[in-house]
C-alpha cells in the first residue's frame, strides 16, 4: 500500500512540474507579443498596452459629400481617456497634383458638438498631405494631446452607456480655393451595445422552436379530431410568438429618427422577419437589382455618397481658417510629454496596416452602397443598416428567406412522417395514437404551409408595400406586385371560403325545423357584446310592422352563421379543412381569423405604404391600434387564457404604447437626443417585458402540451403533476363550452339563533292631539282649572267641598273636547311629579298609579256621590267602617280592571268604580 501511494504522489508531482514548466516557457513568448507605450503625465510615468480598447472610437465610415476629390479607404479616430490623447488614421488617394490642405475633425455626441480641432497637416508632420500629390498615397496618422477642458462637455456616462450615439466628421479643405473637397463621417461607439444578434437571436429562436414542437405534437396526437382540437387550442401558438417578434422589429419601419439604442435592440429580432445577412445572398441581389438602388432619402434616411450640408450643424469656411492651429503637437500644460517619442514611431507605422492582427484593430470599413451615413438611424433604412442590409434589398431578402422556410417546413414534415413510421415499426410509439397523422400527413403538410403564409401575411404585405413606396428596380417591383396579389387575394379568398363553408354544414336535428332567429343555441348563450348589440327582435327579412322585405345578397349567400348548425369545432370535416384558421378561437369567435387578416393588412399599409410620411404613419397607426385594442379586448377571441393575456392585453398595450412614444422621434418636434434616448430605453423596457412574458408562456405551453399528449396515461412523470393535470383537463373541458365559470356554491346557512325581542324603546315623545287646540294647558293646574273644580276632597285649593254649580263647570264645556274625553297635558316633566307628590302625598297603592289614573279615580268618586245610593244599597256613612283614602277621606269599594276606550288612547290599567260599573247608564 505504501509503495502504491508513493508512486501515485510521484506521478502527480511529475505532471504538475511539467505544467509549471510549460507555463513558464510560454509566458515570456506571450509577453513578447505585447507592445507597451510609455506615457508620462502629472502622476508620473506609466506603461499602457498598445492594443487596449479606447474609451471612444469610430467604426464604419461613409462619404458625406458625394463628389469628394479624395478617395478614402480608411478613416478612424479614437479617444483614450487614460492618457488624454486623440488618435486618428487616414488612408486613401487623390487625383489632385499639388494642393495644400486644411483639416477639420469634429466629434458630436447626442446631437451636440463635444470636440473639434482644425489644423494644417504640414504643421502636424503628415508628409503625405503636405502638399497633397496624386503620386503619393495618403497615409496620415497622428496623436493629438488634449486637455481636460477639451473634453469637459463629454459626460462620464458616455464611456459606459450602451450604444453611445456619436459621430466623428472629417472635413478636408483646399487652401487655394478655401472650399471643402472631401467629407467623411464615422459612427462613434464605446463598445457597449444592446445588439447581440449572435447570442440573443439564437435564444429567441430556441424558444420559437420549442413553441413549434409543442404545437405540432399536440396537433398530430390523437384519433378524435374534436378532442385533439380542444387540446390544440390551449397549446402555445407559433402565430402569437411571431406576432410578438414582428411587432418589435417592424416598429423600426416607421419613418422616425430613431435613437441608436432602439436600433441595436431591434436587431436581435431581425431573423424573425427574414432580415438575415448573408454576403453571398446580398451580392446576388445586388447583381439582380443593378445600379438602381433607389433613394433612401424618400423614407427619411440620410444617404451615403450624397452632399449632407447640415451634417454636424454645417460649417463656416471663415471660421475654419481662423481656428487653424499652427502646431497641434506642442506641449499642453498638464498633459505631459506630447511630442512623438522614438518608441511611438514604429507603433504608428504598424497601426497604419489595416490587416494587422497584433496592432491597432479598433477601426471600421467603408459602408456599402445603399446604406445611410453611419450614425444616422432614420426610418426603416436606418434600422436595416444595423444589419448591413440596404433598404433596396429588404423585400428580396425577406422573400428568399421565407421561401427557404417553406422548403424547410416541407422537409421537416417529410422527416417527421417517416420518423414516426420508423418508431412505430420498432414499437416505440403506439400506432393508434398517431394513426391519423400517418394516414393524412400530406394534409398536415399543406396546413403547415398555409399556416406559415397566414403568420407571414403582415410581414410580406409590409415589405411589398415598402418596395412600392421606395421604388428601385422595375424587376423587383414586378416581383413585389406578384407576391402582393397572390398573398392578399389568396388569403382573403381562403378566409371568405372558410366563412362560406360554415353555411354548408348540416343542420342540427333538434333545431332544423325551427325558425333560425328564434332558436337560441349554445353559441348565443355566451355573453357576447357583439351579439347583444346586433341582435334584432324581428326576423331579418321582416320589417318592424311584420311586412316581408326582400333579402340582400349577403343574407342569401351568408345566412346567420350561428343558427341551427353543427359548430365548426364539433365538425371533423371543417376542422380538417380550416382548423389551421379557427381551432384556437372560442366557439363564439371562431371567425376571428378574418378580422385579424383585415387588421394586419391595415397595419402593413401604414408601415409600408405610408413610409416617408412620419406623422401620417404614427398618428394613423395609433388611432387604428387603439380601435383594434378596444375591439379585441371586448372579444377576447382565444380559448386559452394564456393566449388572451399575451395576445390581447400585453401585445395590444405594447403596440399602443410603442407607437405613442415613437411619435416623439419626429425631427419636426426637435426633441433633444438625450431625451430621445431615455424614451428609447422606456420602449426597450416595455418590449423586453413583453418578450419575457412570451418566454414564460412558451415554457408553460410546453408543459401543458406534455400533459395533453399524456392524457391517455394513468400516470406521468413527475408524479407531482398528476393533480395539476387533472385540474388542467377540467379547465380545458370547461373552456371548450365557451360558458362562464360557474359561481361557487353558497356557504351553508348558519344555525338560527334563539329568537329574542328585536326592538327596544329608548325614548318616547308625545305628539300634539286634537284636544291640544283648545285652552292653554298651563291653566290646568291653576285656581280655576278643571282639576281643581272636580276635586271632591279639596275643592278649590282646600276651601271646602265644591258646590254642584262649581263641579259642573268642567273642562269639557270650555273646550272643543267631546263629552267624556279626558284632557291631558301636552307634556310632563319630573318636576310635575315631584310637586304632586309633595302636595298630595301618596299611598302604596297610589304610588303604583299614574297621574291620570288618580285624577280619574277622583272624578269617578264625585260622580258616584252625586247619583246617590247604588243598586246594592245605601252607602255607609260611618267613618269607622269605610277605609280612608287620601287625607283621611273615605274611599268607596272599587276594584282594578283593564279598560280601553274605543278610538281613544289605550291605557295599561285603570281603577273603575264598582257601583258605576254595575249601575244603569246615565242619560245625558
JSON list of C-alpha atoms in Angstrom, two decimals, residues 860-877 882 891-895 897 911-922:
[
{"chain": "A", "resi": 860, "resn": "UNK", "atom": "CA", "xyz": [-115.50, 58.86, 39.36]},
{"chain": "A", "resi": 861, "resn": "UNK", "atom": "CA", "xyz": [-115.82, 59.20, 43.13]},
{"chain": "A", "resi": 862, "resn": "UNK", "atom": "CA", "xyz": [-117.51, 62.58, 42.79]},
{"chain": "A", "resi": 863, "resn": "UNK", "atom": "CA", "xyz": [-119.84, 61.30, 40.07]},
{"chain": "A", "resi": 864, "resn": "UNK", "atom": "CA", "xyz": [-120.88, 58.42, 42.30]},
{"chain": "A", "resi": 865, "resn": "UNK", "atom": "CA", "xyz": [-121.61, 60.72, 45.20]},
{"chain": "A", "resi": 866, "resn": "UNK", "atom": "CA", "xyz": [-123.92, 62.87, 43.04]},
{"chain": "A", "resi": 867, "resn": "UNK", "atom": "CA", "xyz": [-126.01, 59.88, 41.89]},
{"chain": "A", "resi": 868, "resn": "UNK", "atom": "CA", "xyz": [-126.78, 58.78, 45.40]},
{"chain": "A", "resi": 869, "resn": "UNK", "atom": "CA", "xyz": [-127.07, 55.23, 46.66]},
{"chain": "A", "resi": 870, "resn": "UNK", "atom": "CA", "xyz": [-126.10, 52.40, 44.35]},
{"chain": "A", "resi": 871, "resn": "UNK", "atom": "CA", "xyz": [-128.29, 49.47, 43.34]},
{"chain": "A", "resi": 872, "resn": "UNK", "atom": "CA", "xyz": [-126.80, 47.37, 46.10]},
{"chain": "A", "resi": 873, "resn": "UNK", "atom": "CA", "xyz": [-127.85, 49.71, 48.85]},
{"chain": "A", "resi": 874, "resn": "UNK", "atom": "CA", "xyz": [-127.01, 52.96, 50.63]},
{"chain": "A", "resi": 875, "resn": "UNK", "atom": "CA", "xyz": [-123.54, 53.94, 51.19]},
{"chain": "A", "resi": 876, "resn": "UNK", "atom": "CA", "xyz": [-122.37, 53.54, 54.71]},
{"chain": "A", "resi": 877, "resn": "UNK", "atom": "CA", "xyz": [-121.54, 56.95, 56.01]},
{"chain": "A", "resi": 882, "resn": "UNK", "atom": "CA", "xyz": [-115.20, 52.88, 55.47]},
{"chain": "A", "resi": 891, "resn": "UNK", "atom": "CA", "xyz": [-112.96, 55.63, 49.70]},
{"chain": "A", "resi": 892, "resn": "UNK", "atom": "CA", "xyz": [-115.70, 53.59, 48.07]},
{"chain": "A", "resi": 893, "resn": "UNK", "atom": "CA", "xyz": [-115.33, 49.96, 47.28]},
{"chain": "A", "resi": 894, "resn": "UNK", "atom": "CA", "xyz": [-113.59, 49.57, 43.98]},
{"chain": "A", "resi": 895, "resn": "UNK", "atom": "CA", "xyz": [-111.62, 47.01, 42.01]},
{"chain": "A", "resi": 897, "resn": "UNK", "atom": "CA", "xyz": [-109.97, 46.40, 35.76]},
{"chain": "A", "resi": 911, "resn": "UNK", "atom": "CA", "xyz": [-109.42, 51.90, 38.57]},
{"chain": "A", "resi": 912, "resn": "UNK", "atom": "CA", "xyz": [-113.14, 51.69, 37.83]},
{"chain": "A", "resi": 913, "resn": "UNK", "atom": "CA", "xyz": [-115.80, 52.37, 40.47]},
{"chain": "A", "resi": 914, "resn": "UNK", "atom": "CA", "xyz": [-117.75, 49.21, 41.06]},
{"chain": "A", "resi": 915, "resn": "UNK", "atom": "CA", "xyz": [-121.05, 50.94, 41.64]},
{"chain": "A", "resi": 916, "resn": "UNK", "atom": "CA", "xyz": [-120.82, 52.95, 38.44]},
{"chain": "A", "resi": 917, "resn": "UNK", "atom": "CA", "xyz": [-119.87, 49.86, 36.53]},
{"chain": "A", "resi": 918, "resn": "UNK", "atom": "CA", "xyz": [-122.93, 47.94, 37.78]},
{"chain": "A", "resi": 919, "resn": "UNK", "atom": "CA", "xyz": [-125.34, 50.87, 37.74]},
{"chain": "A", "resi": 920, "resn": "UNK", "atom": "CA", "xyz": [-127.65, 51.98, 34.96]},
{"chain": "A", "resi": 921, "resn": "UNK", "atom": "CA", "xyz": [-126.42, 54.07, 32.13]},
{"chain": "A", "resi": 922, "resn": "UNK", "atom": "CA", "xyz": [-126.96, 57.70, 32.89]}
]
